[in-house]
């Protein structure tokens, strides 16, 4: 029953993160202290990812290098540039624009693998691409972010690289090591890790909203609209770039769409709170709820289409 509750809680993650955002907006005081624990919470999410990773997750790099490298390339090309375009289109303030660009430069979300599975897409490709672009994020995210924000925000990319390495690479390495040393124990706790990751992500988003409670309402509408544009464009451009420009099949293109359009918003919130004005964390906090909703809708649509095609109705 505990496992069933954990699975149910995880499935309705968009609802809980929306509730958490509203509560932290209305009653911010209890949640602002969580800001000092954000990096540890990200570490928990990355540890969970490491526990679920194995050598088999990277075999596609050797057997299907074109598909994997294309997925990583599209991931780090499309979303940062879309973030810049959205920021200019909506004439966002430099700080809010930096928040959008930070989301765009972050690696893809772990939830992208779930969406690829639900949509009956190429789940193996999704897992490999998300694993690889997460491991590459310390070396790509800070320098791409600094390149795109220019002089509007002063950030030391080397310091950001080291910080991302600490909260991403070390926990993942620990998780992989534990999986190798104590596989039976890891196998027992692994079904509960999505729930733990979900709770950690909710606790990451709450201080991002709470610290900005007095200012969030003034930017909420424009930020939410910008996030919807950013997320929708990422999913669409990821899919059609893979399918139409590079000639990948439907299942592969679906996987890449989720890798491009779904972001590691927890990492973006942590970096925004560390390096930028807290208001820059708002786009990432909203994105966390938005991409799970749009991803679920799109995954369900593609899954239904796949069933119809298999039954010969389309």
PDB file of C-alpha atoms in Angstrom:
ATOM      1  CA  UNK A   1       0.000   0.000   0.000  1.00  0.00           C
ATOM      2  CA  UNK A   2       2.894   2.346   0.702  1.00  0.00           C
ATOM      3  CA  UNK A   3       4.302   1.726  -2.776  1.00  0.00           C
ATOM      4  CA  UNK A   4       0.884   2.280  -4.367  1.00  0.00           C
ATOM      5  CA  UNK A   5       0.548   5.594  -2.529  1.00  0.00           C
ATOM      6  CA  UNK A   6       4.029   6.640  -3.695  1.00  0.00           C
ATOM      7  CA  UNK A   7       3.176   5.743  -7.303  1.00  0.00           C
ATOM      8  CA  UNK A   8      -0.132   7.643  -7.132  1.00  0.00           C
ATOM      9  CA  UNK A   9       1.550  10.690  -5.589  1.00  0.00           C
ATOM     10  CA  UNK A  10       4.163  10.692  -8.345  1.00  0.00           C
ATOM     11  CA  UNK A  11       1.576  10.351 -11.125  1.00  0.00           C
ATOM     12  CA  UNK A  12      -0.252  13.497  -9.972  1.00  0.00           C
ATOM     13  CA  UNK A  13       2.973  15.468  -9.530  1.00  0.00           C
ATOM     14  CA  UNK A  14       1.712  18.503 -11.550  1.00  0.00           C
ATOM     15  CA  UNK A  15      -1.181  18.890  -9.106  1.00  0.00           C
ATOM     16  CA  UNK A  16       1.060  18.769  -6.026  1.00  0.00           C
ATOM     17  CA  UNK A  17       3.635  21.170  -7.413  1.00  0.00           C
ATOM     18  CA  UNK A  18       0.844  23.616  -8.314  1.00  0.00           C
ATOM     19  CA  UNK A  19      -0.583  23.363  -4.791  1.00  0.00           C
ATOM     20  CA  UNK A  20       2.905  23.808  -3.331  1.00  0.00           C
ATOM     21  CA  UNK A  21       3.480  26.924  -5.433  1.00  0.00           C
ATOM     22  CA  UNK A  22       0.158  28.452  -4.322  1.00  0.00           C
ATOM     23  CA  UNK A  23       0.763  27.652  -0.640  1.00  0.00           C
ATOM     24  CA  UNK A  24       4.302  29.064  -0.682  1.00  0.00           C
ATOM     25  CA  UNK A  25       2.971  32.183  -2.412  1.00  0.00           C
ATOM     26  CA  UNK A  26       0.198  32.765   0.140  1.00  0.00           C
ATOM     27  CA  UNK A  27       2.185  31.733   3.234  1.00  0.00           C
ATOM     28  CA  UNK A  28       5.861  32.272   2.303  1.00  0.00           C
ATOM     29  CA  UNK A  29       7.507  32.579   5.730  1.00  0.00           C
ATOM     30  CA  UNK A  30       7.750  28.840   6.619  1.00  0.00           C
ATOM     31  CA  UNK A  31       9.294  27.968   3.258  1.00  0.00           C
ATOM     32  CA  UNK A  32      11.969  30.629   2.718  1.00  0.00           C
ATOM     33  CA  UNK A  33      14.479  28.755   4.967  1.00  0.00           C
ATOM     34  CA  UNK A  34      14.321  25.832   2.513  1.00  0.00           C
ATOM     35  CA  UNK A  35      16.458  27.893   0.127  1.00  0.00           C
ATOM     36  CA  UNK A  36      19.579  26.901   2.047  1.00  0.00           C
ATOM     37  CA  UNK A  37      18.814  23.211   1.420  1.00  0.00           C
ATOM     38  CA  UNK A  38      18.082  23.435  -2.304  1.00  0.00           C
ATOM     39  CA  UNK A  39      21.471  22.125  -3.425  1.00  0.00           C
ATOM     40  CA  UNK A  40      21.129  19.113  -1.118  1.00  0.00           C
ATOM     41  CA  UNK A  41      17.652  18.420  -2.487  1.00  0.00           C
ATOM     42  CA  UNK A  42      19.034  18.515  -6.037  1.00  0.00           C
ATOM     43  CA  UNK A  43      21.692  16.076  -4.867  1.00  0.00           C
ATOM     44  CA  UNK A  44      18.928  13.698  -3.728  1.00  0.00           C
ATOM     45  CA  UNK A  45      17.255  13.872  -7.148  1.00  0.00           C
ATOM     46  CA  UNK A  46      20.570  13.220  -8.896  1.00  0.00           C
ATOM     47  CA  UNK A  47      21.371  10.370  -6.485  1.00  0.00           C
ATOM     48  CA  UNK A  48      18.046   8.783  -7.421  1.00  0.00           C
ATOM     49  CA  UNK A  49      18.979   9.149 -11.073  1.00  0.00           C
ATOM     50  CA  UNK A  50      22.369   7.542 -10.439  1.00  0.00           C
ATOM     51  CA  UNK A  51      20.751   4.598  -8.632  1.00  0.00           C
ATOM     52  CA  UNK A  52      18.620   3.940 -11.706  1.00  0.00           C
ATOM     53  CA  UNK A  53      21.529   4.195 -14.159  1.00  0.00           C
ATOM     54  CA  UNK A  54      23.726   1.391 -15.387  1.00  0.00           C
ATOM     55  CA  UNK A  55      26.205   0.649 -18.137  1.00  0.00           C
ATOM     56  CA  UNK A  56      23.311  -0.448 -20.356  1.00  0.00           C
ATOM     57  CA  UNK A  57      22.016   3.136 -20.370  1.00  0.00           C
ATOM     58  CA  UNK A  58      25.048   4.195 -22.391  1.00  0.00           C
ATOM     59  CA  UNK A  59      25.285   1.310 -24.856  1.00  0.00           C
ATOM     60  CA  UNK A  60      23.326   3.279 -27.433  1.00  0.00           C
ATOM     61  CA  UNK A  61      26.171   5.816 -27.533  1.00  0.00           C
ATOM     62  CA  UNK A  62      28.202   3.124 -29.292  1.00  0.00           C
ATOM     63  CA  UNK A  63      25.455   1.270 -31.162  1.00  0.00           C
ATOM     64  CA  UNK A  64      23.418   4.331 -32.274  1.00  0.00           C
ATOM     65  CA  UNK A  65      25.763   7.331 -31.902  1.00  0.00           C
ATOM     66  CA  UNK A  66      23.954   9.414 -34.537  1.00  0.00           C
ATOM     67  CA  UNK A  67      20.602   9.244 -32.718  1.00  0.00           C
ATOM     68  CA  UNK A  68      22.109   9.956 -29.301  1.00  0.00           C
ATOM     69  CA  UNK A  69      24.357  12.820 -30.361  1.00  0.00           C
ATOM     70  CA  UNK A  70      21.521  14.349 -32.377  1.00  0.00           C
ATOM     71  CA  UNK A  71      19.302  14.265 -29.300  1.00  0.00           C
ATOM     72  CA  UNK A  72      21.960  15.969 -27.159  1.00  0.00           C
ATOM     73  CA  UNK A  73      22.708  18.551 -29.864  1.00  0.00           C
ATOM     74  CA  UNK A  74      19.043  19.471 -30.336  1.00  0.00           C
ATOM     75  CA  UNK A  75      18.605  19.638 -26.570  1.00  0.00           C
ATOM     76  CA  UNK A  76      21.319  22.238 -26.104  1.00  0.00           C
ATOM     77  CA  UNK A  77      20.610  24.193 -29.300  1.00  0.00           C
ATOM     78  CA  UNK A  78      16.845  24.591 -29.358  1.00  0.00           C
ATOM     79  CA  UNK A  79      15.826  25.486 -25.807  1.00  0.00           C
ATOM     80  CA  UNK A  80      18.472  28.151 -25.058  1.00  0.00           C
ATOM     81  CA  UNK A  81      17.725  29.930 -28.348  1.00  0.00           C
ATOM     82  CA  UNK A  82      13.966  29.676 -27.820  1.00  0.00           C
ATOM     83  CA  UNK A  83      14.475  31.193 -24.358  1.00  0.00           C
ATOM     84  CA  UNK A  84      16.269  34.171 -25.910  1.00  0.00           C
ATOM     85  CA  UNK A  85      13.517  34.553 -28.530  1.00  0.00           C
ATOM     86  CA  UNK A  86      10.730  34.408 -25.912  1.00  0.00           C
ATOM     87  CA  UNK A  87      12.542  36.907 -23.698  1.00  0.00           C
ATOM     88  CA  UNK A  88      12.841  39.391 -26.562  1.00  0.00           C
ATOM     89  CA  UNK A  89       9.329  38.771 -27.860  1.00  0.00           C
ATOM     90  CA  UNK A  90       7.817  39.494 -24.437  1.00  0.00           C
ATOM     91  CA  UNK A  91      10.335  42.250 -23.645  1.00  0.00           C
ATOM     92  CA  UNK A  92      11.209  40.655 -20.311  1.00  0.00           C
ATOM     93  CA  UNK A  93      13.378  42.361 -17.724  1.00  0.00           C
ATOM     94  CA  UNK A  94      17.053  41.257 -17.751  1.00  0.00           C
ATOM     95  CA  UNK A  95      16.647  39.236 -14.544  1.00  0.00           C
ATOM     96  CA  UNK A  96      13.516  37.420 -15.714  1.00  0.00           C
ATOM     97  CA  UNK A  97      15.090  36.818 -19.134  1.00  0.00           C
ATOM     98  CA  UNK A  98      18.122  35.322 -17.393  1.00  0.00           C
ATOM     99  CA  UNK A  99      15.782  32.943 -15.567  1.00  0.00           C
ATOM    100  CA  UNK A 100      14.299  31.754 -18.854  1.00  0.00           C
ATOM    101  CA  UNK A 101      17.727  31.323 -20.435  1.00  0.00           C
ATOM    102  CA  UNK A 102      18.939  29.384 -17.390  1.00  0.00           C
ATOM    103  CA  UNK A 103      16.011  26.974 -17.794  1.00  0.00           C
ATOM    104  CA  UNK A 104      16.828  26.605 -21.485  1.00  0.00           C
ATOM    105  CA  UNK A 105      20.485  25.842 -20.770  1.00  0.00           C
ATOM    106  CA  UNK A 106      19.688  23.182 -18.152  1.00  0.00           C
ATOM    107  CA  UNK A 107      19.673  19.459 -19.025  1.00  0.00           C
ATOM    108  CA  UNK A 108      16.469  17.550 -19.692  1.00  0.00           C
ATOM    109  CA  UNK A 109      14.213  16.335 -16.901  1.00  0.00           C
ATOM    110  CA  UNK A 110      14.133  12.759 -15.610  1.00  0.00           C
ATOM    111  CA  UNK A 111      10.373  12.841 -16.286  1.00  0.00           C
ATOM    112  CA  UNK A 112      11.158  12.898 -20.017  1.00  0.00           C
ATOM    113  CA  UNK A 113      11.907   9.176 -19.809  1.00  0.00           C
ATOM    114  CA  UNK A 114       8.490   8.514 -18.293  1.00  0.00           C
ATOM    115  CA  UNK A 115       6.765  10.528 -21.031  1.00  0.00           C
ATOM    116  CA  UNK A 116       8.683   8.684 -23.743  1.00  0.00           C
ATOM    117  CA  UNK A 117       7.538   5.383 -22.223  1.00  0.00           C
ATOM    118  CA  UNK A 118       3.890   6.464 -21.911  1.00  0.00           C
ATOM    119  CA  UNK A 119       3.858   7.744 -25.496  1.00  0.00           C
ATOM    120  CA  UNK A 120       5.232   4.405 -26.748  1.00  0.00           C
ATOM    121  CA  UNK A 121       8.283   6.254 -28.036  1.00  0.00           C
ATOM    122  CA  UNK A 122      11.903   5.101 -28.043  1.00  0.00           C
ATOM    123  CA  UNK A 123      12.418   4.910 -24.274  1.00  0.00           C
ATOM    124  CA  UNK A 124      15.967   3.551 -24.556  1.00  0.00           C
ATOM    125  CA  UNK A 125      16.974   6.567 -26.652  1.00  0.00           C
ATOM    126  CA  UNK A 126      15.293   8.915 -24.170  1.00  0.00           C
ATOM    127  CA  UNK A 127      17.128   7.387 -21.202  1.00  0.00           C
ATOM    128  CA  UNK A 128      20.500   7.539 -22.958  1.00  0.00           C
ATOM    129  CA  UNK A 129      20.074  11.125 -24.170  1.00  0.00           C
ATOM    130  CA  UNK A 130      18.884  12.408 -20.782  1.00  0.00           C
ATOM    131  CA  UNK A 131      21.687  10.569 -18.973  1.00  0.00           C
ATOM    132  CA  UNK A 132      24.339  11.913 -21.339  1.00  0.00           C
ATOM    133  CA  UNK A 133      23.121  15.499 -21.418  1.00  0.00           C
ATOM    134  CA  UNK A 134      22.880  15.505 -17.614  1.00  0.00           C
ATOM    135  CA  UNK A 135      26.482  14.321 -17.342  1.00  0.00           C
ATOM    136  CA  UNK A 136      27.540  16.975 -19.872  1.00  0.00           C
ATOM    137  CA  UNK A 137      25.592  19.772 -18.154  1.00  0.00           C
ATOM    138  CA  UNK A 138      28.438  20.984 -15.885  1.00  0.00           C
ATOM    139  CA  UNK A 139      30.539  21.635 -18.985  1.00  0.00           C
ATOM    140  CA  UNK A 140      27.802  23.099 -21.224  1.00  0.00           C
ATOM    141  CA  UNK A 141      25.221  24.863 -19.051  1.00  0.00           C
ATOM    142  CA  UNK A 142      27.402  27.563 -17.386  1.00  0.00           C
ATOM    143  CA  UNK A 143      29.288  28.614 -20.515  1.00  0.00           C
ATOM    144  CA  UNK A 144      26.202  28.630 -22.749  1.00  0.00           C
ATOM    145  CA  UNK A 145      24.306  30.625 -20.128  1.00  0.00           C
ATOM    146  CA  UNK A 146      27.062  33.241 -19.812  1.00  0.00           C
ATOM    147  CA  UNK A 147      27.353  33.435 -23.613  1.00  0.00           C
ATOM    148  CA  UNK A 148      23.632  34.113 -24.066  1.00  0.00           C
ATOM    149  CA  UNK A 149      23.021  36.525 -21.168  1.00  0.00           C
ATOM    150  CA  UNK A 150      26.088  38.565 -22.098  1.00  0.00           C
ATOM    151  CA  UNK A 151      26.895  41.452 -19.790  1.00  0.00           C
ATOM    152  CA  UNK A 152      23.364  41.793 -18.371  1.00  0.00           C
ATOM    153  CA  UNK A 153      24.208  39.343 -15.577  1.00  0.00           C
ATOM    154  CA  UNK A 154      27.611  38.821 -13.983  1.00  0.00           C
ATOM    155  CA  UNK A 155      28.267  35.109 -13.405  1.00  0.00           C
ATOM    156  CA  UNK A 156      31.522  33.185 -13.045  1.00  0.00           C
ATOM    157  CA  UNK A 157      31.082  30.205 -15.402  1.00  0.00           C
ATOM    158  CA  UNK A 158      33.933  28.224 -13.830  1.00  0.00           C
ATOM    159  CA  UNK A 159      32.406  28.529 -10.354  1.00  0.00           C
ATOM    160  CA  UNK A 160      29.036  27.522 -11.771  1.00  0.00           C
ATOM    161  CA  UNK A 161      30.692  24.530 -13.472  1.00  0.00           C
ATOM    162  CA  UNK A 162      32.151  23.381 -10.165  1.00  0.00           C
ATOM    163  CA  UNK A 163      28.854  23.850  -8.358  1.00  0.00           C
ATOM    164  CA  UNK A 164      26.911  21.907 -11.004  1.00  0.00           C
ATOM    165  CA  UNK A 165      29.533  19.164 -10.879  1.00  0.00           C
ATOM    166  CA  UNK A 166      29.069  18.891  -7.112  1.00  0.00           C
ATOM    167  CA  UNK A 167      25.277  18.685  -7.210  1.00  0.00           C
ATOM    168  CA  UNK A 168      25.030  16.602 -10.408  1.00  0.00           C
ATOM    169  CA  UNK A 169      28.096  14.467 -11.091  1.00  0.00           C
ATOM    170  CA  UNK A 170      29.009  13.470  -7.526  1.00  0.00           C
ATOM    171  CA  UNK A 171      25.525  12.215  -6.525  1.00  0.00           C
ATOM    172  CA  UNK A 172      25.119  10.382  -9.842  1.00  0.00           C
ATOM    173  CA  UNK A 173      28.532   8.749  -9.410  1.00  0.00           C
ATOM    174  CA  UNK A 174      27.583   7.760  -5.859  1.00  0.00           C
ATOM    175  CA  UNK A 175      24.311   6.268  -7.086  1.00  0.00           C
ATOM    176  CA  UNK A 176      26.014   4.250  -9.818  1.00  0.00           C
ATOM    177  CA  UNK A 177      28.618   3.028  -7.315  1.00  0.00           C
ATOM    178  CA  UNK A 178      25.975   1.950  -4.798  1.00  0.00           C
ATOM    179  CA  UNK A 179      24.104   0.111  -7.541  1.00  0.00           C
ATOM    180  CA  UNK A 180      27.293  -1.824  -8.336  1.00  0.00           C
ATOM    181  CA  UNK A 181      28.218  -2.556  -4.693  1.00  0.00           C
ATOM    182  CA  UNK A 182      24.811  -3.347  -3.184  1.00  0.00           C
ATOM    183  CA  UNK A 183      22.533  -4.189  -6.124  1.00  0.00           C
ATOM    184  CA  UNK A 184      19.966  -6.130  -4.077  1.00  0.00           C
ATOM    185  CA  UNK A 185      19.365  -3.266  -1.648  1.00  0.00           C
ATOM    186  CA  UNK A 186      19.196  -0.750  -4.487  1.00  0.00           C
ATOM    187  CA  UNK A 187      16.686  -2.963  -6.282  1.00  0.00           C
ATOM    188  CA  UNK A 188      14.437  -2.867  -3.210  1.00  0.00           C
ATOM    189  CA  UNK A 189      14.499   0.909  -2.749  1.00  0.00           C
ATOM    190  CA  UNK A 190      14.447   1.875  -6.444  1.00  0.00           C
ATOM    191  CA  UNK A 191      10.609   1.748  -6.794  1.00  0.00           C
ATOM    192  CA  UNK A 192      10.362   4.437  -4.091  1.00  0.00           C
ATOM    193  CA  UNK A 193      12.928   6.801  -5.603  1.00  0.00           C
ATOM    194  CA  UNK A 194      10.505   8.560  -8.018  1.00  0.00           C
ATOM    195  CA  UNK A 195       8.389   9.516  -4.986  1.00  0.00           C
ATOM    196  CA  UNK A 196      11.436  10.798  -3.108  1.00  0.00           C
ATOM    197  CA  UNK A 197      12.542  12.763  -6.185  1.00  0.00           C
ATOM    198  CA  UNK A 198       9.061  14.237  -6.560  1.00  0.00           C
ATOM    199  CA  UNK A 199       8.989  15.409  -2.933  1.00  0.00           C
ATOM    200  CA  UNK A 200      12.492  16.873  -3.333  1.00  0.00           C
ATOM    201  CA  UNK A 201      11.452  18.790  -6.468  1.00  0.00           C
ATOM    202  CA  UNK A 202       8.406  20.198  -4.685  1.00  0.00           C
ATOM    203  CA  UNK A 203      10.609  21.354  -1.795  1.00  0.00           C
ATOM    204  CA  UNK A 204      12.976  22.965  -4.326  1.00  0.00           C
ATOM    205  CA  UNK A 205      10.197  24.936  -6.013  1.00  0.00           C
ATOM    206  CA  UNK A 206       8.629  26.220  -2.768  1.00  0.00           C
ATOM    207  CA  UNK A 207      11.473  28.512  -1.634  1.00  0.00           C
ATOM    208  CA  UNK A 208      11.814  29.769  -5.214  1.00  0.00           C
ATOM    209  CA  UNK A 209       8.238  31.058  -4.972  1.00  0.00           C
ATOM    210  CA  UNK A 210       8.331  32.006  -1.278  1.00  0.00           C
ATOM    211  CA  UNK A 211      11.376  34.254  -1.631  1.00  0.00           C
ATOM    212  CA  UNK A 212       9.555  36.177  -4.353  1.00  0.00           C
ATOM    213  CA  UNK A 213       6.062  36.189  -2.819  1.00  0.00           C
ATOM    214  CA  UNK A 214       5.818  39.975  -2.779  1.00  0.00           C
ATOM    215  CA  UNK A 215       6.864  40.221  -6.449  1.00  0.00           C
ATOM    216  CA  UNK A 216       5.554  37.019  -8.035  1.00  0.00           C
ATOM    217  CA  UNK A 217       2.059  38.339  -8.779  1.00  0.00           C
ATOM    218  CA  UNK A 218       3.523  41.218 -10.782  1.00  0.00           C
ATOM    219  CA  UNK A 219       5.346  38.807 -13.124  1.00  0.00           C
ATOM    220  CA  UNK A 220       3.219  35.658 -12.811  1.00  0.00           C
ATOM    221  CA  UNK A 221       1.049  36.222 -15.883  1.00  0.00           C
ATOM    222  CA  UNK A 222       3.870  37.152 -18.264  1.00  0.00           C
ATOM    223  CA  UNK A 223       6.139  34.428 -16.824  1.00  0.00           C
ATOM    224  CA  UNK A 224       3.436  31.757 -17.175  1.00  0.00           C
ATOM    225  CA  UNK A 225       2.714  32.809 -20.769  1.00  0.00           C
ATOM    226  CA  UNK A 226       6.430  32.807 -21.557  1.00  0.00           C
ATOM    227  CA  UNK A 227       6.881  29.349 -20.011  1.00  0.00           C
ATOM    228  CA  UNK A 228       3.995  27.971 -22.089  1.00  0.00           C
ATOM    229  CA  UNK A 229       5.565  29.396 -25.248  1.00  0.00           C
ATOM    230  CA  UNK A 230       9.026  28.109 -24.298  1.00  0.00           C
ATOM    231  CA  UNK A 231       7.832  24.617 -23.406  1.00  0.00           C
ATOM    232  CA  UNK A 232       5.462  24.223 -26.380  1.00  0.00           C
ATOM    233  CA  UNK A 233       8.051  25.459 -28.844  1.00  0.00           C
ATOM    234  CA  UNK A 234      10.635  23.071 -27.394  1.00  0.00           C
ATOM    235  CA  UNK A 235       8.374  20.034 -27.748  1.00  0.00           C
ATOM    236  CA  UNK A 236       7.318  20.992 -31.279  1.00  0.00           C
ATOM    237  CA  UNK A 237      10.770  21.953 -32.556  1.00  0.00           C
ATOM    238  CA  UNK A 238      12.355  18.893 -30.957  1.00  0.00           C
ATOM    239  CA  UNK A 239       9.882  16.573 -32.681  1.00  0.00           C
ATOM    240  CA  UNK A 240       9.811  18.197 -36.115  1.00  0.00           C
ATOM    241  CA  UNK A 241      13.581  18.812 -36.214  1.00  0.00           C
ATOM    242  CA  UNK A 242      14.240  15.135 -35.521  1.00  0.00           C
ATOM    243  CA  UNK A 243      11.534  13.878 -37.892  1.00  0.00           C
ATOM    244  CA  UNK A 244      11.568  16.340 -40.789  1.00  0.00           C
ATOM    245  CA  UNK A 245      15.104  17.743 -40.795  1.00  0.00           C
ATOM    246  CA  UNK A 246      17.040  14.631 -39.800  1.00  0.00           C
ATOM    247  CA  UNK A 247      14.678  11.898 -40.987  1.00  0.00           C
ATOM    248  CA  UNK A 248      14.279   9.980 -37.732  1.00  0.00           C
ATOM    249  CA  UNK A 249      11.299   7.695 -37.229  1.00  0.00           C
ATOM    250  CA  UNK A 250       8.183   8.526 -35.217  1.00  0.00           C
ATOM    251  CA  UNK A 251       9.238   6.761 -32.003  1.00  0.00           C
ATOM    252  CA  UNK A 252      12.723   8.293 -32.001  1.00  0.00           C
ATOM    253  CA  UNK A 253      11.315  11.746 -32.735  1.00  0.00           C
ATOM    254  CA  UNK A 254       8.856  11.439 -29.854  1.00  0.00           C
ATOM    255  CA  UNK A 255      11.685  10.601 -27.463  1.00  0.00           C
ATOM    256  CA  UNK A 256      13.757  13.557 -28.638  1.00  0.00           C
ATOM    257  CA  UNK A 257      10.748  15.904 -28.353  1.00  0.00           C
ATOM    258  CA  UNK A 258      10.521  15.155 -24.627  1.00  0.00           C
ATOM    259  CA  UNK A 259      14.288  15.442 -24.193  1.00  0.00           C
ATOM    260  CA  UNK A 260      14.210  18.906 -25.735  1.00  0.00           C
ATOM    261  CA  UNK A 261      10.995  20.268 -24.240  1.00  0.00           C
ATOM    262  CA  UNK A 262      11.273  19.021 -20.641  1.00  0.00           C
ATOM    263  CA  UNK A 263      13.893  20.618 -18.409  1.00  0.00           C
ATOM    264  CA  UNK A 264      15.645  19.906 -15.120  1.00  0.00           C
ATOM    265  CA  UNK A 265      13.833  22.781 -13.440  1.00  0.00           C
ATOM    266  CA  UNK A 266      15.116  21.825 -10.004  1.00  0.00           C
ATOM    267  CA  UNK A 267      18.672  22.501 -11.105  1.00  0.00           C
ATOM    268  CA  UNK A 268      17.579  25.768 -12.724  1.00  0.00           C
ATOM    269  CA  UNK A 269      15.894  26.902  -9.485  1.00  0.00           C
ATOM    270  CA  UNK A 270      19.004  26.028  -7.476  1.00  0.00           C
ATOM    271  CA  UNK A 271      21.298  27.931  -9.835  1.00  0.00           C
ATOM    272  CA  UNK A 272      18.946  30.926  -9.983  1.00  0.00           C
ATOM    273  CA  UNK A 273      18.814  31.177  -6.182  1.00  0.00           C
ATOM    274  CA  UNK A 274      22.606  30.856  -5.975  1.00  0.00           C
ATOM    275  CA  UNK A 275      23.738  33.159  -8.788  1.00  0.00           C
ATOM    276  CA  UNK A 276      20.839  35.447  -9.690  1.00  0.00           C
ATOM    277  CA  UNK A 277      18.078  37.524  -8.117  1.00  0.00           C
ATOM    278  CA  UNK A 278      15.472  35.144  -6.580  1.00  0.00           C
ATOM    279  CA  UNK A 279      12.858  36.385  -9.096  1.00  0.00           C
ATOM    280  CA  UNK A 280      14.892  34.575 -11.780  1.00  0.00           C
ATOM    281  CA  UNK A 281      13.790  31.287 -10.187  1.00  0.00           C
ATOM    282  CA  UNK A 282      10.126  31.963 -11.041  1.00  0.00           C
ATOM    283  CA  UNK A 283      10.281  30.743 -14.687  1.00  0.00           C
ATOM    284  CA  UNK A 284      11.856  27.464 -13.568  1.00  0.00           C
ATOM    285  CA  UNK A 285       9.292  27.017 -10.786  1.00  0.00           C
ATOM    286  CA  UNK A 286       6.401  27.522 -13.222  1.00  0.00           C
ATOM    287  CA  UNK A 287       8.088  25.381 -15.872  1.00  0.00           C
ATOM    288  CA  UNK A 288       8.206  22.466 -13.421  1.00  0.00           C
ATOM    289  CA  UNK A 289       4.424  22.255 -13.373  1.00  0.00           C
ATOM    290  CA  UNK A 290       3.861  23.246 -17.000  1.00  0.00           C
ATOM    291  CA  UNK A 291       6.106  20.695 -18.713  1.00  0.00           C
ATOM    292  CA  UNK A 292       4.617  17.803 -16.752  1.00  0.00           C
ATOM    293  CA  UNK A 293       1.106  18.813 -17.836  1.00  0.00           C
ATOM    294  CA  UNK A 294       1.935  19.426 -21.503  1.00  0.00           C
ATOM    295  CA  UNK A 295       4.188  16.357 -21.560  1.00  0.00           C
ATOM    296  CA  UNK A 296       1.444  14.146 -20.143  1.00  0.00           C
ATOM    297  CA  UNK A 297      -1.127  15.439 -22.641  1.00  0.00           C
ATOM    298  CA  UNK A 298       1.232  14.938 -25.591  1.00  0.00           C
ATOM    299  CA  UNK A 299       2.340  11.492 -24.379  1.00  0.00           C
ATOM    300  CA  UNK A 300      -1.292  10.377 -23.992  1.00  0.00           C
ATOM    301  CA  UNK A 301      -2.121  11.639 -27.491  1.00  0.00           C
ATOM    302  CA  UNK A 302       0.784   9.792 -29.082  1.00  0.00           C
ATOM    303  CA  UNK A 303      -0.020   6.641 -27.092  1.00  0.00           C
ATOM    304  CA  UNK A 304      -3.629   6.721 -28.337  1.00  0.00           C
ATOM    305  CA  UNK A 305      -2.429   7.218 -31.913  1.00  0.00           C
ATOM    306  CA  UNK A 306      -0.076   4.261 -31.577  1.00  0.00           C
ATOM    307  CA  UNK A 307      -2.939   2.031 -30.360  1.00  0.00           C
ATOM    308  CA  UNK A 308      -5.118   3.114 -33.295  1.00  0.00           C
ATOM    309  CA  UNK A 309      -2.328   2.455 -35.801  1.00  0.00           C
ATOM    310  CA  UNK A 310      -1.637  -0.964 -34.295  1.00  0.00           C
ATOM    311  CA  UNK A 311      -5.321  -1.855 -34.613  1.00  0.00           C
ATOM    312  CA  UNK A 312      -5.348  -0.753 -38.251  1.00  0.00           C
ATOM    313  CA  UNK A 313      -7.838   2.061 -37.722  1.00  0.00           C
ATOM    314  CA  UNK A 314      -5.465   4.770 -39.012  1.00  0.00           C
TER     315      UNK A 314
END
